[in-house]
Amino acid sequence: MIKLSNLLTLDLGGNHFGGNIPESIGQLRSLEELHLGSNNMSGELPSTLGNCTNLKTIDLKFNNFSGDLGKVKFATLQNLKSLDLMSNNLSGMLPESIYSCRNLTALRLSYNNFHGEISLRIGNLKHLSFLSLVRNSFTNIAKTLHGLKSCKNISVLLIGKTFMNEVMPQDETIHGFQNLQHLAIHQCSLTGRIPIWLSKLTNLKMLDLYSNQLTGPMPSWINSLNHLFRLDVSNNSLTGEIPITLMQMPMFKSDKAAVYSDPSLLDLDLIIYVAESSTLQYRIDSAWAKVLNLGKNKFTGVIPQEIGQLKALLFLDLSSNNFYGVIPQSICDLTNLQQLDPSNNHLTGEIPAALEILRFLSQFNISYNDLEGPIPTTGQLSTFQTSSFDGNPKLCGSLLIRDCSSVEEAPMHIISAKECSTKVIFAIAFGLFFGVGVLYDQLVLFRYFG
């Protein structure tokens, strides 16, 4: 194969090949496409890879390559557009030479063991549109973001399980991400608040900040993100009430329940990331579900009636917060919902019977609240397991062991017991009062007539 000096594309991906990449790879000087992904290959990347100066694509994902990238002469790969090293055992710091690949549009380093700071020179990658740093050990997220703000074309930035235990940058000088469509800073245990510089990302469509340690309220400027259709801030420590501005999100209110995004995002296997980060897998070509996930925070207050305006939502998670009051009737207007989870709150009252009209509802969990009355027996609600209603001792119906007639009688027994107790107490009090009165009279009479 090495004698094929005019070979333009080498695609051996998706097999069970082992071994390493031979040093002789450097003799394929006309090679433009190298696809070795999804194999069992290992070893270090050869330095001679830098001799393939016509390379536009290097795809080595899902292998067992190890070592650092310092041996590869990236500075000679000026035609390189896509470098995919996802899911290997590569380590070390990113070499400075990688920032010389000025035509790079897609760089995926996720699921490796890279560490250290990312150089400000990453801003030299002016054509970069996709960057994934997920599951590494990088440090100094603020420096990274300041470097990336020069990458004006970046549309997808995935940062998760890296930059661990740092502070969410609050610096308002972080700007320049005018073309960013998907930002994921998740599972980093970052502290601080939701930063105001996010409000400048006017083209943002998907924002994932879940599984950090963010505090403070949901910012009222959230509705300024006019194109946002996926918001996941779950598993943080956010507080306060749901701002009414969140109920005014244009994409959540639109008639269309799915968004058709740039198909090139799917070409970068972004679906792998999304499927991993959400239990909701929505696979219709390049369509994405509209998601609002506020679960596992410390939000309080009532669920606003205005939530019924978010008619395009497919996924609504309000679980494990401190919401109280009744489930608003308007939630029944969310007729596109596939998943609804307000479990583990302090909700009271009855389950709205109109929930039965949510015909697409496939996952429903209302457990561990203080709801009461009968569970609607028609529509989708009749199809769910009893575990969906656990922890609500006042609920009754055919789905549960508790019959509604016995639940209705219980308050009468309680009232009777209270009435009985009241009568006993009154009798005792009257007896004592009467006895004391008689004794007092006798003492007075004895004093004057003794």
Tab-separated table of C-alpha atoms in Angstrom:
chain	number	residue	atom	x	y	z
A	1	MET	CA	0.000	0.000	0.000
A	2	ILE	CA	2.883	2.332	0.729
A	3	LYS	CA	3.812	2.151	-2.946
A	4	LEU	CA	0.499	3.812	-3.854
A	5	SER	CA	2.130	7.205	-3.951
A	6	ASN	CA	-0.891	8.834	-5.623
A	7	LEU	CA	-3.425	7.502	-3.111
A	8	LEU	CA	-5.810	10.268	-2.069
A	9	THR	CA	-8.118	8.479	0.393
A	10	LEU	CA	-7.344	5.676	2.820
A	11	ASP	CA	-10.459	4.468	4.636
A	12	LEU	CA	-10.076	1.393	6.856
A	13	GLY	CA	-12.512	2.516	9.536
A	14	GLY	CA	-15.071	0.328	11.238
A	15	ASN	CA	-13.049	-2.878	11.173
A	16	HIS	CA	-11.205	-4.757	13.911
A	17	PHE	CA	-7.707	-3.859	12.834
A	18	GLY	CA	-5.061	-3.835	15.568
A	19	GLY	CA	-1.459	-2.735	15.660
A	20	ASN	CA	-0.108	0.754	15.173
A	21	ILE	CA	0.224	3.230	12.346
A	22	PRO	CA	3.535	2.425	10.583
A	23	GLU	CA	6.219	5.075	10.156
A	24	SER	CA	6.000	4.433	6.433
A	25	ILE	CA	2.641	6.259	6.360
A	26	GLY	CA	4.693	9.354	5.641
A	27	GLN	CA	5.430	8.088	2.140
A	28	LEU	CA	1.809	8.634	1.095
A	29	ARG	CA	2.507	12.246	0.304
A	30	SER	CA	-0.603	12.708	-1.853
A	31	LEU	CA	-2.957	11.450	0.859
A	32	GLU	CA	-5.833	13.808	1.633
A	33	GLU	CA	-8.205	11.618	3.666
A	34	LEU	CA	-7.105	9.210	6.436
A	35	HIS	CA	-9.921	7.282	8.137
A	36	LEU	CA	-8.868	4.684	10.703
A	37	GLY	CA	-11.655	5.253	13.206
A	38	SER	CA	-13.512	2.530	15.138
A	39	ASN	CA	-10.750	-0.054	15.178
A	40	ASN	CA	-8.501	-1.558	17.884
A	41	MET	CA	-5.334	0.234	16.877
A	42	SER	CA	-2.815	1.372	19.488
A	43	GLY	CA	0.628	2.881	19.995
A	44	GLU	CA	1.830	6.434	19.473
A	45	LEU	CA	1.064	8.523	16.427
A	46	PRO	CA	4.128	8.469	14.155
A	47	SER	CA	6.091	11.648	13.562
A	48	THR	CA	6.071	10.884	9.826
A	49	LEU	CA	2.368	11.681	9.723
A	50	GLY	CA	3.525	15.260	9.313
A	51	ASN	CA	5.037	14.333	5.939
A	52	CYS	CA	1.538	13.853	4.498
A	53	THR	CA	1.277	17.558	3.841
A	54	ASN	CA	-1.861	17.264	1.689
A	55	LEU	CA	-3.958	15.772	4.484
A	56	LYS	CA	-7.342	17.440	4.930
A	57	THR	CA	-8.960	14.879	7.250
A	58	ILE	CA	-7.482	12.727	10.021
A	59	ASP	CA	-10.052	10.463	11.651
A	60	LEU	CA	-8.624	8.233	14.410
A	61	LYS	CA	-11.584	8.134	16.801
A	62	PHE	CA	-12.513	5.072	18.879
A	63	ASN	CA	-9.117	3.411	19.074
A	64	ASN	CA	-6.477	2.911	21.750
A	65	PHE	CA	-3.783	5.302	20.581
A	66	SER	CA	-1.629	6.587	23.431
A	67	GLY	CA	1.236	8.978	24.185
A	68	ASP	CA	1.300	12.693	23.487
A	69	LEU	CA	0.992	14.562	20.215
A	70	GLY	CA	4.384	16.259	20.432
A	71	LYS	CA	6.009	13.995	17.839
A	72	VAL	CA	3.574	14.932	15.084
A	73	LYS	CA	4.680	17.936	13.028
A	74	PHE	CA	1.298	19.638	12.803
A	75	ALA	CA	2.904	22.816	11.497
A	76	THR	CA	3.424	21.071	8.146
A	77	LEU	CA	-0.258	20.117	7.861
A	78	GLN	CA	-1.477	23.446	6.543
A	79	ASN	CA	-4.319	21.833	4.571
A	80	LEU	CA	-5.775	20.007	7.559
A	81	LYS	CA	-9.456	20.804	8.106
A	82	SER	CA	-10.700	18.045	10.411
A	83	LEU	CA	-8.808	16.296	13.231
A	84	ASP	CA	-10.831	13.732	15.179
A	85	LEU	CA	-9.038	11.992	18.071
A	86	MET	CA	-12.106	11.174	20.162
A	87	SER	CA	-12.016	8.177	22.543
A	88	ASN	CA	-8.371	7.190	22.711
A	89	ASN	CA	-5.763	7.190	25.484
A	90	LEU	CA	-3.797	10.193	24.300
A	91	SER	CA	-2.206	12.331	26.984
A	92	GLY	CA	0.076	15.287	27.660
A	93	MET	CA	-0.393	18.927	26.786
A	94	LEU	CA	-1.529	20.082	23.385
A	95	PRO	CA	1.549	20.915	21.309
A	96	GLU	CA	1.962	24.497	20.158
A	97	SER	CA	2.270	23.257	16.580
A	98	ILE	CA	-1.398	22.265	16.497
A	99	TYR	CA	-2.324	25.953	16.563
A	100	SER	CA	-0.483	26.354	13.246
A	101	CYS	CA	-3.145	24.388	11.373
A	102	ARG	CA	-4.850	27.576	10.319
A	103	ASN	CA	-7.397	25.877	8.046
A	104	LEU	CA	-8.701	23.616	10.811
A	105	THR	CA	-12.504	23.726	10.995
A	106	ALA	CA	-13.222	20.768	13.302
A	107	LEU	CA	-11.123	19.624	16.275
A	108	ARG	CA	-12.391	16.859	18.516
A	109	LEU	CA	-10.176	15.885	21.451
A	110	SER	CA	-12.862	14.435	23.704
A	111	TYR	CA	-12.490	11.322	25.865
A	112	ASN	CA	-8.721	11.366	26.233
A	113	ASN	CA	-6.258	12.257	28.986
A	114	PHE	CA	-4.983	15.634	27.827
A	115	HIS	CA	-4.091	18.076	30.573
A	116	GLY	CA	-2.741	21.551	31.232
A	117	GLU	CA	-3.750	24.923	29.879
A	118	ILE	CA	-4.829	25.570	26.314
A	119	SER	CA	-2.680	28.258	24.737
A	120	LEU	CA	-4.152	31.610	23.756
A	121	ARG	CA	-2.790	30.749	20.312
A	122	ILE	CA	-5.918	28.683	19.772
A	123	GLY	CA	-7.340	32.003	18.618
A	124	ASN	CA	-5.200	31.571	15.485
A	125	LEU	CA	-7.649	28.941	14.258
A	126	LYS	CA	-9.845	31.502	12.556
A	127	HIS	CA	-11.829	28.899	10.576
A	128	LEU	CA	-12.595	26.657	13.560
A	129	SER	CA	-16.322	25.906	13.748
A	130	PHE	CA	-16.430	22.770	15.948
A	131	LEU	CA	-14.404	22.116	19.119
A	132	SER	CA	-14.930	19.356	21.671
A	133	LEU	CA	-12.766	19.160	24.797
A	134	VAL	CA	-15.074	16.817	26.728
A	135	ARG	CA	-13.619	14.447	29.363
A	136	ASN	CA	-10.040	15.555	29.661
A	137	SER	CA	-8.089	17.289	32.431
A	138	PHE	CA	-7.638	20.772	30.998
A	139	THR	CA	-7.284	23.730	33.374
A	140	ASN	CA	-8.015	27.477	33.323
A	141	ILE	CA	-11.374	27.699	31.577
A	142	ALA	CA	-11.254	31.508	31.623
A	143	LYS	CA	-8.036	31.560	29.587
A	144	THR	CA	-9.492	29.065	27.119
A	145	LEU	CA	-12.623	31.141	26.555
A	146	HIS	CA	-10.589	34.309	26.112
A	147	GLY	CA	-8.479	32.533	23.505
A	148	LEU	CA	-11.491	31.146	21.668
A	149	LYS	CA	-13.273	34.488	21.379
A	150	SER	CA	-11.005	35.186	18.400
A	151	CYS	CA	-12.442	32.139	16.625
A	152	LYS	CA	-15.298	34.087	15.069
A	153	ASN	CA	-16.679	31.117	13.129
A	154	ILE	CA	-17.049	28.674	15.995
A	155	SER	CA	-20.594	27.312	16.112
A	156	VAL	CA	-20.247	24.283	18.426
A	157	LEU	CA	-18.214	24.378	21.657
A	158	LEU	CA	-18.433	21.328	23.911
A	159	ILE	CA	-16.732	21.575	27.312
A	160	GLY	CA	-17.682	18.856	29.769
A	161	LYS	CA	-15.937	16.803	32.451
A	162	THR	CA	-12.875	19.012	32.244
A	163	PHE	CA	-11.754	22.301	33.873
A	164	MET	CA	-12.965	20.612	37.052
A	165	ASN	CA	-13.810	22.574	40.232
A	166	GLU	CA	-13.013	25.980	38.765
A	167	VAL	CA	-15.131	29.146	38.818
A	168	MET	CA	-17.520	29.932	35.984
A	169	PRO	CA	-15.953	32.971	34.277
A	170	GLN	CA	-18.049	36.075	34.955
A	171	ASP	CA	-15.873	38.413	32.895
A	172	GLU	CA	-18.073	40.533	30.622
A	173	THR	CA	-15.127	40.921	28.224
A	174	ILE	CA	-15.734	37.372	27.024
A	175	HIS	CA	-17.363	38.077	23.683
A	176	GLY	CA	-16.950	37.393	19.988
A	177	PHE	CA	-18.958	34.162	19.863
A	178	GLN	CA	-21.515	35.675	17.537
A	179	ASN	CA	-21.889	32.471	15.500
A	180	LEU	CA	-22.022	30.050	18.441
A	181	GLN	CA	-25.063	27.774	18.214
A	182	HIS	CA	-24.333	25.063	20.778
A	183	LEU	CA	-22.488	25.706	24.038
A	184	ALA	CA	-22.079	22.880	26.541
A	185	ILE	CA	-20.225	23.522	29.803
A	186	HIS	CA	-21.456	20.573	31.827
A	187	GLN	CA	-20.307	18.185	34.567
A	188	CYS	CA	-17.386	20.437	35.488
A	189	SER	CA	-18.461	21.229	39.085
A	190	LEU	CA	-17.996	24.921	38.298
A	191	THR	CA	-19.064	27.395	40.985
A	192	GLY	CA	-20.462	30.894	40.536
A	193	ARG	CA	-23.539	32.148	38.728
A	194	ILE	CA	-24.914	31.913	35.215
A	195	PRO	CA	-22.711	34.593	33.607
A	196	ILE	CA	-24.077	37.634	31.846
A	197	TRP	CA	-21.746	37.198	28.865
A	198	LEU	CA	-24.021	34.369	27.760
A	199	SER	CA	-26.674	36.993	27.016
A	200	LYS	CA	-24.510	38.206	24.119
A	201	LEU	CA	-24.709	34.842	22.336
A	202	THR	CA	-27.634	35.933	20.232
A	203	ASN	CA	-27.467	32.980	17.826
A	204	LEU	CA	-27.285	30.332	20.555
A	205	LYS	CA	-29.657	27.415	20.028
A	206	MET	CA	-28.549	24.900	22.671
A	207	LEU	CA	-27.192	25.712	26.141
A	208	ASP	CA	-26.110	22.910	28.486
A	209	LEU	CA	-24.893	23.918	31.946
A	210	TYR	CA	-26.037	20.846	33.845
A	211	SER	CA	-24.172	19.155	36.698
A	212	ASN	CA	-22.161	22.072	37.981
A	213	GLN	CA	-22.425	23.909	41.308
A	214	LEU	CA	-23.955	27.116	39.993
A	215	THR	CA	-25.911	29.280	42.432
A	216	GLY	CA	-28.176	32.326	42.287
A	217	PRO	CA	-31.348	32.874	40.266
A	218	MET	CA	-32.187	32.118	36.684
A	219	PRO	CA	-31.273	35.410	34.976
A	220	SER	CA	-34.167	37.500	33.715
A	221	TRP	CA	-32.320	38.194	30.436
A	222	ILE	CA	-32.746	34.553	29.374
A	223	ASN	CA	-35.495	35.455	26.887
A	224	SER	CA	-33.014	37.601	24.947
A	225	LEU	CA	-31.663	34.332	23.490
A	226	ASN	CA	-34.246	34.338	20.747
A	227	HIS	CA	-33.029	31.170	19.019
A	228	LEU	CA	-32.569	29.004	22.117
A	229	PHE	CA	-34.594	25.797	22.008
A	230	ARG	CA	-32.632	23.588	24.403
A	231	LEU	CA	-31.871	24.785	27.943
A	232	ASP	CA	-30.497	22.341	30.512
A	233	VAL	CA	-29.390	23.789	33.859
A	234	SER	CA	-30.260	20.697	35.900
A	235	ASN	CA	-28.280	19.411	38.863
A	236	ASN	CA	-27.020	22.763	40.145
A	237	SER	CA	-27.980	24.866	43.165
A	238	LEU	CA	-29.972	27.589	41.432
A	239	THR	CA	-32.500	29.410	43.605
A	240	GLY	CA	-35.454	31.775	43.434
A	241	GLU	CA	-38.633	31.609	41.418
A	242	ILE	CA	-38.928	30.852	37.722
A	243	PRO	CA	-38.702	34.232	35.987
A	244	ILE	CA	-41.674	35.103	33.820
A	245	THR	CA	-39.195	35.949	31.048
A	246	LEU	CA	-38.403	32.232	30.788
A	247	MET	CA	-42.039	31.744	29.819
A	248	GLN	CA	-41.469	34.160	26.937
A	249	MET	CA	-38.774	32.194	25.109
A	250	PRO	CA	-39.673	32.543	21.413
A	251	MET	CA	-38.549	29.062	20.336
A	252	PHE	CA	-40.424	27.384	23.197
A	253	LYS	CA	-43.590	29.199	22.212
A	254	SER	CA	-43.437	28.519	18.464
A	255	ASP	CA	-45.776	26.044	16.824
A	256	LYS	CA	-42.987	23.695	15.716
A	257	ALA	CA	-41.878	21.103	18.275
A	258	ALA	CA	-38.587	20.330	16.527
A	259	VAL	CA	-35.836	22.433	15.007
A	260	TYR	CA	-34.031	21.493	11.834
A	261	SER	CA	-30.423	22.407	12.314
A	262	ASP	CA	-27.391	22.529	10.070
A	263	PRO	CA	-26.855	18.963	8.748
A	264	SER	CA	-23.090	19.507	8.964
A	265	LEU	CA	-23.430	19.268	12.733
A	266	LEU	CA	-24.574	15.706	12.304
A	267	ASP	CA	-21.648	14.996	9.985
A	268	LEU	CA	-19.463	15.681	13.038
A	269	ASP	CA	-21.316	12.981	14.979
A	270	LEU	CA	-22.769	15.546	17.343
A	271	ILE	CA	-25.652	13.134	17.813
A	272	ILE	CA	-23.270	10.970	19.875
A	273	TYR	CA	-22.841	13.769	22.369
A	274	VAL	CA	-26.506	14.732	22.514
A	275	ALA	CA	-27.688	11.148	22.950
A	276	GLU	CA	-25.261	10.767	25.848
A	277	SER	CA	-26.244	14.003	27.573
A	278	SER	CA	-30.001	13.514	27.515
A	279	THR	CA	-32.417	10.683	28.113
A	280	LEU	CA	-34.498	12.100	25.309
A	281	GLN	CA	-33.224	10.796	21.973
A	282	TYR	CA	-34.926	12.511	19.103
A	283	ARG	CA	-33.707	11.130	15.805
A	284	ILE	CA	-35.455	12.645	12.837
A	285	ASP	CA	-32.738	13.531	10.392
A	286	SER	CA	-31.282	16.823	11.553
A	287	ALA	CA	-34.149	17.617	13.926
A	288	TRP	CA	-33.643	18.465	17.596
A	289	ALA	CA	-36.189	18.347	20.396
A	290	LYS	CA	-37.118	21.433	22.381
A	291	VAL	CA	-35.999	20.867	25.957
A	292	LEU	CA	-36.366	22.766	29.247
A	293	ASN	CA	-34.644	21.025	32.158
A	294	LEU	CA	-34.671	22.828	35.527
A	295	GLY	CA	-34.506	19.636	37.613
A	296	LYS	CA	-32.382	19.055	40.736
A	297	ASN	CA	-31.985	22.661	41.826
A	298	LYS	CA	-33.382	24.761	44.664
A	299	PHE	CA	-36.008	26.702	42.762
A	300	THR	CA	-39.060	27.723	44.774
A	301	GLY	CA	-42.455	29.345	44.311
A	302	VAL	CA	-45.408	28.152	42.294
A	303	ILE	CA	-45.265	26.788	38.769
A	304	PRO	CA	-46.427	29.838	36.793
A	305	GLN	CA	-49.647	29.682	34.799
A	306	GLU	CA	-47.686	31.120	31.873
A	307	ILE	CA	-45.932	27.767	31.441
A	308	GLY	CA	-48.832	26.830	29.182
A	309	GLN	CA	-47.397	29.201	26.576
A	310	LEU	CA	-44.428	26.886	25.919
A	311	LYS	CA	-46.417	24.797	23.468
A	312	ALA	CA	-43.406	23.533	21.515
A	313	LEU	CA	-41.741	21.747	24.436
A	314	LEU	CA	-41.145	18.020	24.142
A	315	PHE	CA	-39.234	17.666	27.410
A	316	LEU	CA	-40.070	19.476	30.684
A	317	ASP	CA	-38.253	18.561	33.889
A	318	LEU	CA	-39.049	20.458	37.111
A	319	SER	CA	-38.098	17.630	39.476
A	320	SER	CA	-36.314	17.825	42.839
A	321	ASN	CA	-36.909	21.492	43.596
A	322	ASN	CA	-39.032	23.315	46.169
A	323	PHE	CA	-42.044	24.190	44.035
A	324	TYR	CA	-45.352	24.339	45.887
A	325	GLY	CA	-49.003	24.997	45.112
A	326	VAL	CA	-51.173	23.260	42.549
A	327	ILE	CA	-50.206	21.963	39.142
A	328	PRO	CA	-51.455	24.738	36.855
A	329	GLN	CA	-54.232	23.725	34.506
A	330	SER	CA	-52.343	25.470	31.703
A	331	ILE	CA	-49.712	22.718	31.674
A	332	CYS	CA	-52.299	20.671	29.793
A	333	ASP	CA	-51.788	23.031	26.833
A	334	LEU	CA	-48.335	21.515	26.214
A	335	THR	CA	-49.774	18.981	23.811
A	336	ASN	CA	-46.413	18.066	22.257
A	337	LEU	CA	-44.874	16.892	25.538
A	338	GLN	CA	-43.186	13.504	25.504
A	339	GLN	CA	-41.643	13.741	28.969
A	340	LEU	CA	-43.039	15.544	32.030
A	341	ASP	CA	-41.379	15.303	35.436
A	342	PRO	CA	-42.444	17.531	38.377
A	343	SER	CA	-41.546	14.846	40.978
A	344	ASN	CA	-39.960	15.496	44.378
A	345	ASN	CA	-41.501	18.890	45.070
A	346	HIS	CA	-44.218	20.131	47.444
A	347	LEU	CA	-47.113	20.257	44.995
A	348	THR	CA	-50.648	19.993	46.362
A	349	GLY	CA	-54.166	19.657	45.037
A	350	GLU	CA	-55.421	17.251	42.400
A	351	ILE	CA	-53.846	16.022	39.188
A	352	PRO	CA	-55.511	18.017	36.385
A	353	ALA	CA	-57.837	15.669	34.540
A	354	ALA	CA	-57.024	17.435	31.267
A	355	LEU	CA	-53.520	15.880	31.336
A	356	GLU	CA	-55.170	12.945	29.591
A	357	ILE	CA	-55.074	14.926	26.340
A	358	LEU	CA	-51.249	14.784	26.251
A	359	ARG	CA	-51.291	11.920	23.775
A	360	PHE	CA	-47.553	11.916	23.061
A	361	LEU	CA	-46.558	11.618	26.722
A	362	SER	CA	-44.263	8.598	27.059
A	363	GLN	CA	-42.579	9.372	30.396
A	364	PHE	CA	-44.429	10.852	33.365
A	365	ASN	CA	-43.326	11.150	36.974
A	366	ILE	CA	-45.271	13.014	39.630
A	367	SER	CA	-44.033	11.027	42.629
A	368	TYR	CA	-43.180	12.404	46.064
A	369	ASN	CA	-45.395	15.438	46.261
A	370	ASP	CA	-48.520	16.004	48.389
A	371	LEU	CA	-51.146	15.485	45.717
A	372	GLU	CA	-54.616	14.186	46.478
A	373	GLY	CA	-57.754	12.855	44.876
A	374	PRO	CA	-58.321	10.409	42.035
A	375	ILE	CA	-55.796	9.690	39.298
A	376	PRO	CA	-57.411	10.276	35.881
A	377	THR	CA	-58.164	6.887	34.367
A	378	THR	CA	-58.328	7.803	30.696
A	379	GLY	CA	-55.715	8.848	28.174
A	380	GLN	CA	-51.983	8.464	28.655
A	381	LEU	CA	-52.030	8.697	32.463
A	382	SER	CA	-53.652	5.266	32.679
A	383	THR	CA	-50.632	3.675	30.953
A	384	PHE	CA	-47.941	4.584	33.478
A	385	GLN	CA	-46.506	2.442	36.265
A	386	THR	CA	-47.668	3.030	39.831
A	387	SER	CA	-44.140	4.229	40.672
A	388	SER	CA	-44.984	7.415	38.757
A	389	PHE	CA	-47.374	8.276	41.601
A	390	ASP	CA	-45.422	7.011	44.648
A	391	GLY	CA	-45.066	9.212	47.716
A	392	ASN	CA	-48.517	10.809	47.401
A	393	PRO	CA	-50.550	9.041	50.122
A	394	LYS	CA	-53.671	11.085	49.385
A	395	LEU	CA	-53.888	9.918	45.770
A	396	CYS	CA	-56.308	7.132	44.927
A	397	GLY	CA	-57.726	5.270	41.989
A	398	SER	CA	-57.630	2.057	40.010
A	399	LEU	CA	-53.870	2.372	39.394
A	400	LEU	CA	-53.218	2.262	43.133
A	401	ILE	CA	-54.205	-0.054	45.955
A	402	ARG	CA	-56.089	2.800	47.605
A	403	ASP	CA	-59.739	2.990	46.636
A	404	CYS	CA	-61.070	6.531	46.313
A	405	SER	CA	-64.120	5.830	48.505
A	406	SER	CA	-61.926	4.892	51.475
A	407	VAL	CA	-59.803	7.982	50.958
A	408	GLU	CA	-62.920	10.158	50.928
A	409	GLU	CA	-64.215	8.588	54.146
A	410	ALA	CA	-60.970	9.130	56.025
A	411	PRO	CA	-61.461	12.872	56.601
A	412	MET	CA	-64.913	12.118	58.131
A	413	HIS	CA	-63.324	9.816	60.720
A	414	ILE	CA	-60.749	12.435	61.474
A	415	ILE	CA	-63.431	15.068	61.959
A	416	SER	CA	-65.394	12.746	64.241
A	417	ALA	CA	-62.333	12.072	66.326
A	418	LYS	CA	-61.683	15.783	66.596
A	419	GLU	CA	-65.283	16.432	67.603
A	420	CYS	CA	-65.088	13.680	70.218
A	421	SER	CA	-61.856	15.063	71.601
A	422	THR	CA	-63.384	18.535	71.721
A	423	LYS	CA	-66.402	17.273	73.699
A	424	VAL	CA	-64.213	15.453	76.209
A	425	ILE	CA	-62.003	18.491	76.721
A	426	PHE	CA	-65.058	20.725	77.102
A	427	ALA	CA	-66.586	18.362	79.705
A	428	ILE	CA	-63.381	18.223	81.708
A	429	ALA	CA	-62.940	21.974	81.564
A	430	PHE	CA	-66.555	22.531	82.566
A	431	GLY	CA	-66.210	20.094	85.463
A	432	LEU	CA	-63.079	21.765	86.739
A	433	PHE	CA	-64.600	25.206	86.370
A	434	PHE	CA	-67.775	24.109	88.172
A	435	GLY	CA	-65.808	22.396	90.946
A	436	VAL	CA	-63.564	25.387	91.515
A	437	GLY	CA	-66.616	27.655	91.524
A	438	VAL	CA	-68.377	25.562	94.154
A	439	LEU	CA	-65.239	25.429	96.318
A	440	TYR	CA	-64.795	29.193	96.016
A	441	ASP	CA	-68.411	29.756	97.044
A	442	GLN	CA	-67.970	27.544	100.084
A	443	LEU	CA	-64.845	29.432	101.189
A	444	VAL	CA	-66.591	32.778	100.803
A	445	LEU	CA	-69.614	31.584	102.745
A	446	PHE	CA	-67.401	30.144	105.470
A	447	ARG	CA	-65.497	33.441	105.765
A	448	TYR	CA	-68.645	35.514	106.201
A	449	PHE	CA	-70.898	33.052	107.944
A	450	GLY	CA	-68.312	30.714	109.504
